[in-house]
XYZ file of C-alpha atoms in Angstrom:
681
model
C -0.021 -0.006 -0.020
C 2.770 2.381 0.750
C 4.350 1.632 -2.466
C 1.202 2.436 -4.343
C 0.566 5.580 -2.466
C 4.084 6.620 -3.187
C 3.660 6.116 -6.814
C 0.216 8.070 -6.889
C 1.838 10.802 -5.027
C 4.990 11.021 -7.113
C 4.369 10.349 -10.826
C 7.767 11.302 -11.784
C 9.314 8.227 -10.336
C 11.443 6.094 -12.378
C 9.101 3.133 -12.319
C 6.728 5.142 -14.341
C 9.162 6.299 -16.907
C 10.579 2.835 -17.786
C 9.395 1.494 -21.059
C 6.807 -1.248 -20.685
C 7.565 -4.815 -21.177
C 6.315 -6.937 -24.015
C 3.737 -8.538 -21.705
C 2.355 -5.231 -20.759
C 2.008 -4.273 -24.533
C 0.130 -7.419 -25.301
C -2.208 -6.838 -22.313
C -2.985 -3.221 -23.185
C -3.365 -3.919 -27.007
C -5.648 -6.983 -26.642
C -8.774 -6.772 -24.628
C -10.060 -9.810 -22.825
C -12.357 -11.964 -24.931
C -15.911 -12.042 -23.555
C -17.162 -15.367 -22.490
C -20.575 -16.962 -21.728
C -23.641 -14.730 -21.978
C -21.348 -11.678 -22.828
C -19.877 -13.589 -25.727
C -23.338 -14.484 -27.124
C -24.650 -10.891 -26.742
C -21.474 -9.341 -28.505
C -21.852 -11.891 -31.404
C -25.500 -10.945 -31.805
C -24.629 -7.142 -31.849
C -21.953 -7.666 -34.522
C -24.111 -9.649 -36.806
C -26.946 -7.009 -36.469
C -24.552 -4.246 -37.367
C -23.267 -6.115 -40.290
C -26.719 -6.826 -41.648
C -27.575 -3.147 -41.386
C -24.533 -2.279 -43.278
C -25.223 -4.786 -46.028
C -29.010 -3.702 -46.279
C -27.978 -0.157 -46.714
C -25.414 -0.910 -49.441
C -28.058 -3.233 -51.098
C -30.680 -0.503 -50.996
C -28.334 2.106 -52.380
C -27.204 -0.203 -55.200
C -30.816 -1.414 -56.009
C -32.065 2.238 -56.164
C -29.201 3.269 -58.478
C -29.897 0.149 -60.596
C -33.558 0.810 -60.818
C -32.996 4.338 -62.011
C -30.524 2.946 -64.714
C -33.133 0.472 -65.831
C -35.728 3.077 -66.176
C -33.334 5.336 -68.302
C -32.398 2.340 -70.413
C -35.912 1.437 -70.881
C -36.781 4.996 -72.035
C -33.828 4.903 -74.395
C -34.992 1.566 -75.854
C -38.364 3.070 -76.544
C -37.020 6.058 -78.213
C -34.808 3.846 -80.379
C -37.839 1.754 -81.275
C -39.881 4.767 -82.220
C -37.040 6.095 -84.321
C -36.889 2.653 -86.053
C -40.605 2.615 -86.704
C -40.512 6.040 -88.008
C -37.771 5.113 -90.728
C -40.025 2.043 -91.557
C -42.954 4.052 -92.011
C -41.318 6.468 -94.272
C -39.951 3.469 -96.365
C -43.499 1.891 -96.528
C -44.977 5.250 -97.485
C -42.522 5.531 -100.328
C -43.158 2.165 -101.739
C -46.735 2.616 -101.690
C -46.682 6.016 -103.215
C -43.934 5.696 -105.979
C -43.660 1.897 -106.315
C -47.184 0.943 -106.544
C -46.818 -1.730 -104.085
C -50.056 -3.111 -102.551
C -48.716 -3.252 -99.060
C -51.359 -3.750 -96.177
C -51.931 -0.933 -93.737
C -49.977 -2.520 -90.992
C -47.171 -4.008 -93.204
C -43.991 -5.266 -91.649
C -40.683 -6.107 -93.219
C -41.863 -9.600 -94.423
C -44.573 -7.937 -96.439
C -42.046 -5.592 -97.892
C -39.518 -8.428 -98.774
C -42.474 -10.353 -100.368
C -43.591 -7.487 -102.455
C -40.074 -6.734 -103.698
C -39.493 -10.422 -104.542
C -42.843 -10.702 -106.355
C -42.072 -7.451 -108.339
C -38.653 -8.890 -109.414
C -40.374 -11.997 -110.829
C -40.092 -14.409 -107.864
C -43.055 -16.397 -106.390
C -43.619 -16.113 -102.731
C -45.986 -18.634 -101.081
C -48.027 -17.634 -97.981
C -45.757 -19.681 -95.784
C -42.570 -17.849 -97.134
C -41.383 -20.395 -99.620
C -39.778 -18.465 -102.457
C -38.791 -19.642 -105.834
C -38.598 -18.707 -109.558
C -40.600 -20.456 -112.170
C -37.785 -21.496 -114.644
C -39.352 -24.444 -116.460
C -41.288 -22.529 -119.084
C -42.050 -23.736 -122.495
C -40.080 -22.641 -125.416
C -42.919 -21.168 -127.148
C -43.941 -19.019 -123.969
C -40.323 -17.878 -124.010
C -40.339 -16.830 -127.539
C -43.690 -14.959 -127.043
C -42.235 -12.898 -124.196
C -39.199 -12.154 -126.336
C -41.449 -10.959 -129.208
C -43.445 -8.815 -126.805
C -40.396 -7.294 -125.319
C -38.849 -6.536 -128.729
C -42.144 -4.869 -129.628
C -42.131 -2.803 -126.531
C -38.748 -1.807 -127.129
C -39.482 -0.597 -130.584
C -42.552 1.361 -129.310
C -40.407 2.893 -126.719
C -37.717 4.046 -129.246
C -40.286 5.482 -131.577
C -42.251 7.343 -128.939
C -39.689 8.589 -126.475
C -36.027 9.759 -126.581
C -33.924 6.821 -125.484
C -30.725 7.534 -123.432
C -28.213 5.201 -121.841
C -28.565 5.012 -117.994
C -26.417 2.844 -115.747
C -28.521 0.302 -113.994
C -27.978 0.127 -110.196
C -27.638 -3.769 -110.548
C -24.069 -5.030 -110.757
C -22.851 -8.453 -112.077
C -20.431 -9.729 -109.567
C -18.367 -13.076 -109.881
C -19.367 -13.613 -113.360
C -17.390 -16.057 -115.539
C -18.940 -15.264 -118.902
C -15.962 -13.016 -119.639
C -13.026 -12.092 -117.429
C -13.224 -8.469 -118.492
C -16.756 -7.851 -117.169
C -16.273 -9.392 -113.815
C -17.432 -6.955 -111.118
C -18.435 -4.359 -113.700
C -22.044 -2.779 -113.682
C -24.114 -3.812 -116.490
C -25.237 -0.781 -118.770
C -28.655 -1.301 -120.193
C -30.361 1.216 -122.541
C -33.592 1.965 -120.725
C -35.925 4.677 -121.178
C -35.712 7.216 -118.217
C -39.284 8.039 -118.548
C -40.437 4.680 -117.669
C -42.213 4.318 -114.288
C -40.314 3.150 -111.188
C -42.002 -0.220 -111.608
C -40.417 -0.923 -114.754
C -36.976 -0.577 -113.119
C -37.983 -2.693 -110.352
C -38.711 -5.498 -112.743
C -34.956 -5.783 -113.872
C -33.676 -8.893 -112.207
C -30.343 -10.571 -111.754
C -30.090 -13.763 -113.915
C -30.004 -17.138 -112.214
C -26.620 -19.003 -111.592
C -26.306 -22.443 -112.848
C -25.771 -24.237 -109.681
C -24.031 -27.098 -111.306
C -21.468 -25.209 -113.382
C -21.260 -22.093 -111.064
C -21.651 -19.895 -114.155
C -24.630 -17.840 -115.471
C -26.843 -19.492 -118.119
C -26.098 -17.903 -121.445
C -29.840 -17.491 -122.067
C -30.279 -15.196 -119.154
C -27.134 -13.274 -119.495
C -27.683 -9.389 -118.933
C -25.180 -8.753 -121.612
C -26.626 -10.971 -124.312
C -30.221 -10.542 -123.418
C -30.652 -7.432 -121.629
C -34.170 -6.819 -122.789
C -35.162 -10.217 -121.743
C -34.422 -9.329 -118.207
C -37.396 -6.905 -118.383
C -41.028 -8.302 -117.611
C -42.648 -7.846 -121.090
C -46.114 -7.505 -119.677
C -45.105 -4.873 -117.214
C -42.986 -2.975 -119.748
C -45.909 -2.746 -122.176
C -48.344 -1.654 -119.464
C -46.017 1.126 -118.493
C -45.410 2.230 -122.080
C -49.150 2.414 -122.722
C -49.736 4.265 -119.519
C -47.021 6.724 -120.557
C -48.500 7.305 -123.938
C -51.851 8.088 -122.419
C -50.549 10.002 -119.477
C -52.857 13.020 -120.145
C -55.668 11.086 -121.562
C -58.609 11.177 -119.182
C -61.129 9.876 -121.505
C -63.179 7.312 -119.800
C -61.966 8.009 -116.288
C -64.645 8.545 -113.544
C -66.817 11.770 -113.742
C -66.050 14.103 -110.895
C -68.353 17.049 -110.423
C -66.588 20.515 -110.302
C -67.822 23.364 -108.269
C -66.438 26.898 -108.241
C -66.450 29.083 -105.183
C -68.076 32.530 -105.692
C -66.183 35.577 -104.484
C -66.859 36.539 -100.771
C -67.646 40.202 -101.508
C -70.863 39.552 -103.431
C -72.718 40.128 -100.237
C -71.954 43.286 -98.253
C -71.999 43.526 -94.446
C -75.728 44.500 -94.579
C -76.631 41.349 -96.384
C -77.187 43.047 -99.646
C -76.251 41.660 -102.997
C -73.609 43.979 -104.314
C -73.797 43.846 -108.173
C -76.468 41.410 -109.506
C -75.579 41.866 -113.018
C -71.927 41.307 -112.628
C -72.863 38.128 -110.757
C -74.925 37.022 -113.602
C -72.137 37.450 -116.030
C -69.806 35.504 -113.803
C -72.206 32.666 -113.393
C -72.772 32.625 -117.110
C -69.106 32.243 -117.632
C -69.094 29.287 -115.262
C -72.008 27.648 -117.071
C -70.200 28.054 -120.271
C -67.166 26.199 -118.759
C -69.740 23.361 -117.884
C -69.198 23.504 -114.186
C -71.687 21.437 -112.101
C -72.440 24.080 -109.381
C -71.161 27.024 -107.267
C -70.160 27.203 -103.525
C -71.410 30.111 -101.330
C -70.241 31.152 -98.041
C -72.844 32.172 -95.646
C -71.118 34.490 -93.106
C -72.203 34.372 -89.392
C -70.748 37.884 -89.115
C -73.112 39.157 -91.752
C -76.342 37.157 -91.203
C -76.318 37.626 -87.469
C -73.990 40.561 -87.334
C -75.819 43.113 -85.213
C -78.077 41.375 -82.761
C -78.200 37.820 -81.410
C -80.736 35.546 -83.003
C -81.714 38.176 -85.572
C -81.025 36.612 -88.943
C -81.023 38.609 -92.280
C -80.983 36.342 -95.398
C -82.351 38.666 -97.932
C -79.112 39.009 -99.854
C -78.606 35.432 -100.024
C -82.322 34.803 -101.257
C -81.605 36.925 -104.164
C -78.292 35.276 -104.936
C -79.841 31.924 -104.831
C -82.641 32.955 -107.281
C -80.081 34.047 -109.789
C -78.003 30.737 -109.566
C -81.480 28.972 -109.986
C -81.681 30.749 -113.425
C -78.801 29.008 -114.727
C -79.789 25.563 -113.249
C -76.620 25.143 -111.357
C -76.342 23.217 -107.918
C -75.366 25.077 -104.738
C -73.090 24.007 -101.989
C -73.403 26.259 -98.764
C -70.682 27.012 -96.408
C -71.695 27.670 -92.675
C -68.898 30.295 -92.249
C -68.269 30.694 -88.419
C -64.957 32.638 -88.888
C -63.497 35.948 -89.996
C -62.404 36.716 -93.421
C -60.175 39.244 -95.124
C -57.944 40.602 -92.105
C -54.839 39.496 -93.906
C -55.691 40.539 -97.543
C -55.311 43.983 -98.387
C -57.867 45.552 -100.533
C -60.339 42.878 -100.148
C -63.639 42.666 -98.194
C -63.245 42.296 -94.459
C -65.907 40.147 -92.535
C -65.564 39.848 -88.901
C -67.437 37.892 -86.309
C -70.827 39.406 -85.303
C -70.414 42.758 -83.705
C -72.363 41.692 -80.543
C -69.936 38.850 -80.151
C -66.994 41.264 -80.522
C -68.571 43.432 -77.732
C -68.739 40.319 -75.369
C -65.069 39.843 -76.206
C -64.107 43.282 -74.991
C -65.153 42.255 -71.567
C -64.178 38.629 -71.711
C -61.168 38.097 -74.099
C -61.117 34.359 -73.136
C -63.690 33.565 -75.548
C -60.920 33.839 -78.329
C -57.932 31.705 -78.886
C -54.838 32.763 -77.062
C -51.134 31.985 -77.634
C -48.448 31.726 -75.066
C -47.785 35.361 -74.912
C -51.426 36.156 -74.153
C -52.313 37.513 -77.645
C -55.955 37.015 -78.626
C -56.901 35.805 -81.997
C -60.480 36.820 -83.031
C -60.525 34.528 -86.170
C -63.096 32.495 -84.485
C -64.414 31.459 -81.109
C -62.237 29.321 -78.786
C -63.426 25.632 -78.542
C -63.266 26.177 -74.830
C -66.590 27.863 -75.008
C -68.413 25.198 -76.664
C -70.338 24.307 -73.536
C -69.776 27.679 -71.531
C -72.800 29.907 -71.565
C -70.813 32.984 -72.124
C -72.703 34.386 -75.256
C -75.729 36.006 -73.700
C -76.816 32.850 -71.956
C -76.041 30.568 -74.803
C -73.069 28.268 -75.339
C -70.956 28.232 -78.449
C -72.459 25.109 -79.876
C -75.929 26.526 -79.298
C -75.066 29.588 -81.150
C -73.849 27.572 -84.117
C -76.943 25.373 -84.020
C -79.430 28.272 -83.965
C -77.654 29.730 -86.964
C -77.722 26.528 -88.931
C -81.529 25.866 -88.005
C -82.400 29.447 -89.048
C -80.865 28.691 -92.411
C -82.501 25.259 -92.998
C -85.914 27.024 -92.115
C -85.484 29.954 -94.314
C -84.469 28.155 -97.397
C -86.607 24.949 -96.921
C -87.879 25.287 -100.518
C -84.556 25.204 -102.072
C -83.701 22.050 -100.110
C -86.866 20.483 -101.225
C -86.182 21.522 -104.885
C -82.768 20.230 -104.687
C -80.914 23.359 -105.576
C -78.971 23.237 -102.204
C -77.245 19.737 -102.461
C -74.690 20.029 -99.664
C -73.744 22.004 -96.545
C -70.170 22.465 -95.414
C -69.863 23.137 -91.652
C -67.104 25.600 -90.668
C -65.163 24.319 -87.706
C -62.165 26.754 -87.231
C -60.144 29.376 -89.138
C -60.749 29.467 -92.788
C -63.586 27.111 -92.250
C -61.148 24.366 -91.749
C -60.914 21.853 -88.714
C -57.758 23.153 -87.243
C -56.368 25.530 -84.467
C -55.510 29.224 -85.559
C -51.949 28.361 -84.990
C -50.717 29.437 -88.465
C -52.396 32.882 -88.418
C -50.599 35.577 -90.676
C -52.143 38.340 -88.492
C -50.081 37.083 -85.596
C -46.916 37.305 -87.695
C -46.622 33.776 -88.991
C -45.042 33.281 -92.297
C -44.448 30.060 -94.234
C -42.768 27.794 -93.383
C -43.002 28.457 -89.646
C -44.334 25.823 -87.298
C -46.828 28.110 -85.660
C -47.782 28.269 -81.926
C -50.082 26.268 -79.693
C -53.383 27.986 -79.140
C -54.600 26.768 -75.750
C -53.971 29.676 -73.320
C -57.320 31.075 -72.724
C -59.062 30.584 -69.383
C -61.463 27.808 -70.683
C -59.044 25.717 -72.436
C -56.500 25.893 -69.499
C -59.287 24.670 -67.158
C -59.699 21.756 -69.319
C -55.912 21.045 -69.492
C -55.826 21.216 -65.616
C -58.695 18.758 -65.334
C -56.957 16.350 -67.716
C -53.689 16.541 -65.905
C -55.342 15.882 -62.692
C -57.175 12.771 -63.980
C -53.880 11.525 -65.344
C -52.397 11.932 -61.868
C -49.792 14.496 -62.720
C -51.174 17.942 -61.960
C -47.919 19.671 -62.709
C -48.429 18.736 -66.545
C -51.285 21.212 -66.575
C -49.330 23.713 -68.694
C -48.248 24.257 -72.348
C -44.762 23.462 -73.467
C -42.322 26.260 -72.803
C -39.759 25.292 -75.446
C -42.012 25.040 -78.423
C -40.510 28.180 -80.217
C -42.582 30.913 -81.775
C -44.672 31.336 -84.985
C -41.829 31.435 -87.369
C -39.418 28.988 -85.568
C -38.076 25.878 -87.303
C -38.366 22.456 -85.771
C -34.678 22.082 -85.143
C -34.478 25.354 -83.235
C -36.824 24.215 -80.482
C -36.309 21.773 -77.745
C -39.930 20.478 -78.070
C -40.018 19.673 -81.937
C -36.370 18.776 -82.646
C -35.365 15.243 -83.262
C -35.988 13.231 -80.289
C -37.315 16.337 -78.688
C -39.825 16.707 -75.835
C -42.792 16.165 -78.055
C -42.168 12.335 -77.626
C -41.571 12.436 -73.812
C -44.292 11.319 -71.338
C -45.385 14.901 -70.872
C -45.355 15.606 -74.616
C -47.443 12.789 -75.406
C -49.876 13.675 -72.765
C -50.236 17.324 -73.944
C -50.436 16.503 -77.634
C -53.184 13.953 -76.935
C -55.041 16.380 -74.962
C -54.752 19.219 -77.670
C -55.645 16.821 -80.511
C -58.685 15.433 -78.541
C -59.977 19.011 -77.880
C -60.185 19.382 -81.719
C -61.836 16.127 -82.070
C -64.416 16.868 -79.368
C -65.207 20.182 -81.121
C -65.874 18.431 -84.406
C -68.157 15.790 -82.623
C -70.099 18.446 -80.782
C -70.786 20.606 -83.677
C -71.466 17.762 -86.155
C -73.987 16.167 -83.828
C -76.032 19.311 -83.927
C -75.408 19.987 -87.599
C -76.817 16.458 -88.267
C -80.015 17.515 -86.598
C -80.382 20.871 -88.453
C -79.575 19.176 -91.864
C -81.262 15.810 -91.904
C -80.904 13.909 -95.119
C -78.491 16.468 -96.499
C -74.846 15.879 -97.381
C -72.634 17.461 -94.836
C -69.011 18.397 -95.560
C -66.015 19.041 -93.338
C -62.748 20.721 -94.714
C -59.515 19.134 -93.552
C -56.421 21.345 -94.012
C -53.124 20.296 -95.910
C -50.415 21.246 -93.464
C -47.658 19.547 -95.471
C -44.492 21.524 -94.540
C -42.016 19.680 -92.010
C -43.954 16.506 -93.107
C -40.544 14.894 -93.738
C -39.250 15.637 -90.293
C -40.044 13.163 -87.267
C -42.226 15.601 -85.265
C -44.373 17.301 -88.134
C -44.235 20.339 -85.910
C -46.697 22.363 -88.093
C -49.408 19.670 -87.908
C -48.915 19.267 -84.163
C -49.699 23.036 -83.513
C -52.617 22.843 -85.909
C -54.070 20.130 -83.836
C -53.162 16.836 -85.765
C -51.157 14.571 -83.579
C -49.481 12.981 -86.646
C -45.625 12.544 -85.915
C -43.754 9.905 -87.899
C -44.553 7.142 -85.460
C -48.357 7.793 -85.168
C -51.417 8.284 -87.449
C -53.178 11.454 -86.276
C -55.800 11.506 -88.841
C -57.438 8.125 -87.933
C -59.284 9.359 -84.664
C -60.418 12.517 -86.579
C -61.866 10.430 -89.385
C -63.571 8.004 -86.929
C -65.757 10.980 -85.748
C -66.249 12.013 -89.407
C -67.388 8.601 -90.193
C -69.736 8.485 -87.095
C -71.680 11.401 -88.729
C -71.479 10.199 -92.273
C -69.879 13.449 -93.567
C -67.722 13.919 -96.598
C -64.138 14.785 -96.028
C -62.922 17.621 -98.193
C -59.143 17.950 -98.268
C -57.233 20.931 -99.369
C -54.892 19.750 -101.904
C -51.496 21.481 -102.557
C -48.933 20.824 -105.110
C -44.922 20.827 -104.740
C -43.188 24.091 -105.059
C -39.553 25.299 -104.995
C -39.917 26.523 -101.362
C -40.868 23.029 -100.304
C -37.402 21.794 -100.303
C -36.084 23.848 -97.625
C -39.203 23.246 -95.489
C -38.773 19.525 -95.947
C -42.403 19.487 -97.137
C -44.057 16.704 -98.812
C -47.587 17.647 -100.104
C -48.116 14.500 -102.231
C -46.998 12.408 -99.284
C -49.528 13.868 -96.808
C -52.276 13.761 -99.588
C -51.525 10.136 -100.083
C -51.823 9.466 -96.333
C -55.164 11.562 -95.846
C -56.952 10.314 -98.850
C -56.061 6.680 -98.559
C -56.892 6.609 -94.891
C -60.372 8.314 -95.620
C -60.979 5.855 -98.355
C -60.041 2.884 -96.184
C -62.269 4.056 -93.266
C -65.116 4.176 -95.998
C -65.355 8.116 -95.957
C -66.432 9.909 -99.164
C -63.459 12.209 -99.977
C -63.601 15.359 -101.991
C -60.811 18.058 -102.778
C -60.417 21.792 -102.918
C -57.319 23.445 -104.451
C -54.994 25.710 -102.472
C -54.823 29.258 -103.815
C -51.169 28.554 -104.872
C -52.065 25.789 -107.462
C -54.392 27.519 -109.983
C -51.970 27.273 -112.807
C -52.309 24.593 -115.457
C -49.456 22.278 -114.197
C -50.941 22.471 -110.717
C -54.374 21.657 -111.838
C -53.141 18.639 -113.711
C -51.408 17.357 -110.665
C -54.669 17.721 -108.810
C -56.533 15.838 -111.486
C -54.103 12.906 -110.940
C -54.785 13.262 -107.229
C -58.474 13.206 -107.684
C -58.644 9.887 -109.678
C -55.473 7.874 -109.131
C -54.756 5.831 -112.221
C -52.878 2.913 -110.410
C -55.705 2.533 -107.767
C -56.958 -1.087 -108.087
C -60.390 -0.049 -106.463
C -60.715 2.836 -108.814
C -61.494 5.248 -105.842
C -61.809 8.729 -106.584
C -63.168 12.252 -105.277
C -66.888 12.626 -105.005
C -66.523 16.326 -106.109
C -63.879 18.968 -106.421
C -64.206 22.587 -105.294
C -62.295 24.995 -107.333
C -61.279 28.117 -105.372
C -60.434 30.800 -107.670
C -57.856 33.481 -106.373
C -60.122 36.394 -107.625
C -63.210 36.814 -109.852
C -63.242 34.896 -112.980
C -63.845 38.077 -114.925
C -60.542 39.629 -113.763
C -58.744 37.236 -115.842
C -56.234 35.762 -113.202
C -56.433 32.346 -114.769
C -56.929 31.588 -118.460
C -60.395 30.279 -119.319
C -58.935 27.583 -121.529
C -56.878 26.170 -118.643
C -59.769 26.097 -116.318
C -62.089 24.577 -119.160
C -59.392 21.889 -119.728
C -59.265 21.140 -116.131
C -63.035 20.697 -115.793
C -62.957 18.401 -118.859
C -60.291 16.395 -117.247
C -62.304 16.037 -114.104
C -65.383 15.056 -116.156
C -63.512 12.264 -117.967
C -64.182 13.493 -121.558
C -60.993 14.729 -122.867
C -57.858 13.438 -124.520
C -54.907 15.504 -125.263
C -51.663 16.919 -123.655
C -50.685 19.825 -121.466
C -49.566 21.931 -124.466
C -52.003 24.575 -125.676
């Protein structure tokens, strides 16, 4: 005890300053191992700590892996959509330019089978493919004679130039000098693409490993062509502009919009008689007349003035022409200097001063007064009436006022205006808002009523934060690649983008359904027409930006016209498509008016819809008219489908001489199927 006390009292003693021995080091560095219950408790605690650590690591790694899998899944979907877009463009080109009868949902097997059959092979339903080579000698000589006759006819009728065939003869042992050299065939460049597709590579003799001399592309190049196909193409080329015997398509001419003034008075009856007399001389079947909502109900609600139209219809009756009437619920003339300007009714414009949300609105809050917003279709904001009630009252008043003309058959059809320019579309491409071709336009969904609809749709989807328009969609004159929304693999194909575009397009479809339901009641047993726009610029891009802003959800991986046509089919209406023709400007805008026309018209016909056409104002020259004739009654359609009528929209009065009467007369005769000739005057 004394020693210990001395050590505690004097810590500087030598005993404490000496280095510890090895035994002391081991004792201090190694604690005693627990035993018994203590050992069991320590082991359990260590195992629990280890499990917690492993769980944390597993949770972290699994969360990270799940995110990676989701990202990879989204990337796979984008790659698949891109692949389908390329496939759809290939199929569209084969259908349009190669005359291949591919089904609507064709896959690559259908494409391979069609190409093989076009090249002369036989493809069985189970996929077995072979060539019929055991033909009789007489049949072979018959084909040879037909091919020689066709070649002689081609040489006499068309200039023949040497063109290099894309086919190449490889590993050919006929002559060493021609191994791996492309064969050069003298083929007329004016032949159809189907003729070139019928050039086939000759068979190889499996026994000798050489080409058969009778099928050599050098010795018998003409025999590589299917003679029947060649003769058919030559005859089609000879009669390219011969429309004799083709289906009769009635032609209507639209009267100028300023024949009725803002007080519903006929402006110049004698001038109108002269113009209709010229139309009668051209053998038109009838005329189209716009009945303007802003004129007839222009000053007071439900006070309709029809006197000027009654006088106009009486003049038309004198010439025994049919009349198609347009229920025009839109403005006209605000973009055309020097022309008549027809606004919406004045009482509607007064309501709009206090409630501007009755008009379509862009992202910057600018109001477009071309027509009423579809958000007010079921909102009682028009002196106690909804939008569709106002339209119905106007249509019912017209039907009652001119009941005698309906009974007599003078009025044969009624077109229902469903948007700007009378077309079923949003006013996204409005020149008054600064838009110029080939801008993509802007979404028109920022009025209060459409925003309420968008919020409701987003809430039902379970994503309330989607209740907004895209903030990276550019402006009226933007180009697709300049925006984050419409560019290649842009936000238009994201989850939010697909939700928004579906809602935007569905609003257009609902508007058409609501108005056509009431139009069918107002005009029972009368043909009803709906005009569909031709928004063809940026059609060769993946997003189809201009169509999206106009309300047609028609990117390259989806058919946006099918749901619209389902509604039109439901109400048994005739779809009138605005036909455009290619121009020099279209190349920069990646436009494809013919591709869009092919998609829209074939889809309408496949759905059992009656289709009609109307020319865009830019295609009233002779060449454009001939392209429209080819579109109206396609020569290569096996079902001989064609327009039910065609509406000729004149750029100005016929008496002003903007278009040559001989050109218009030739166009009408071609539509009627009673002329043979060429484009030269």
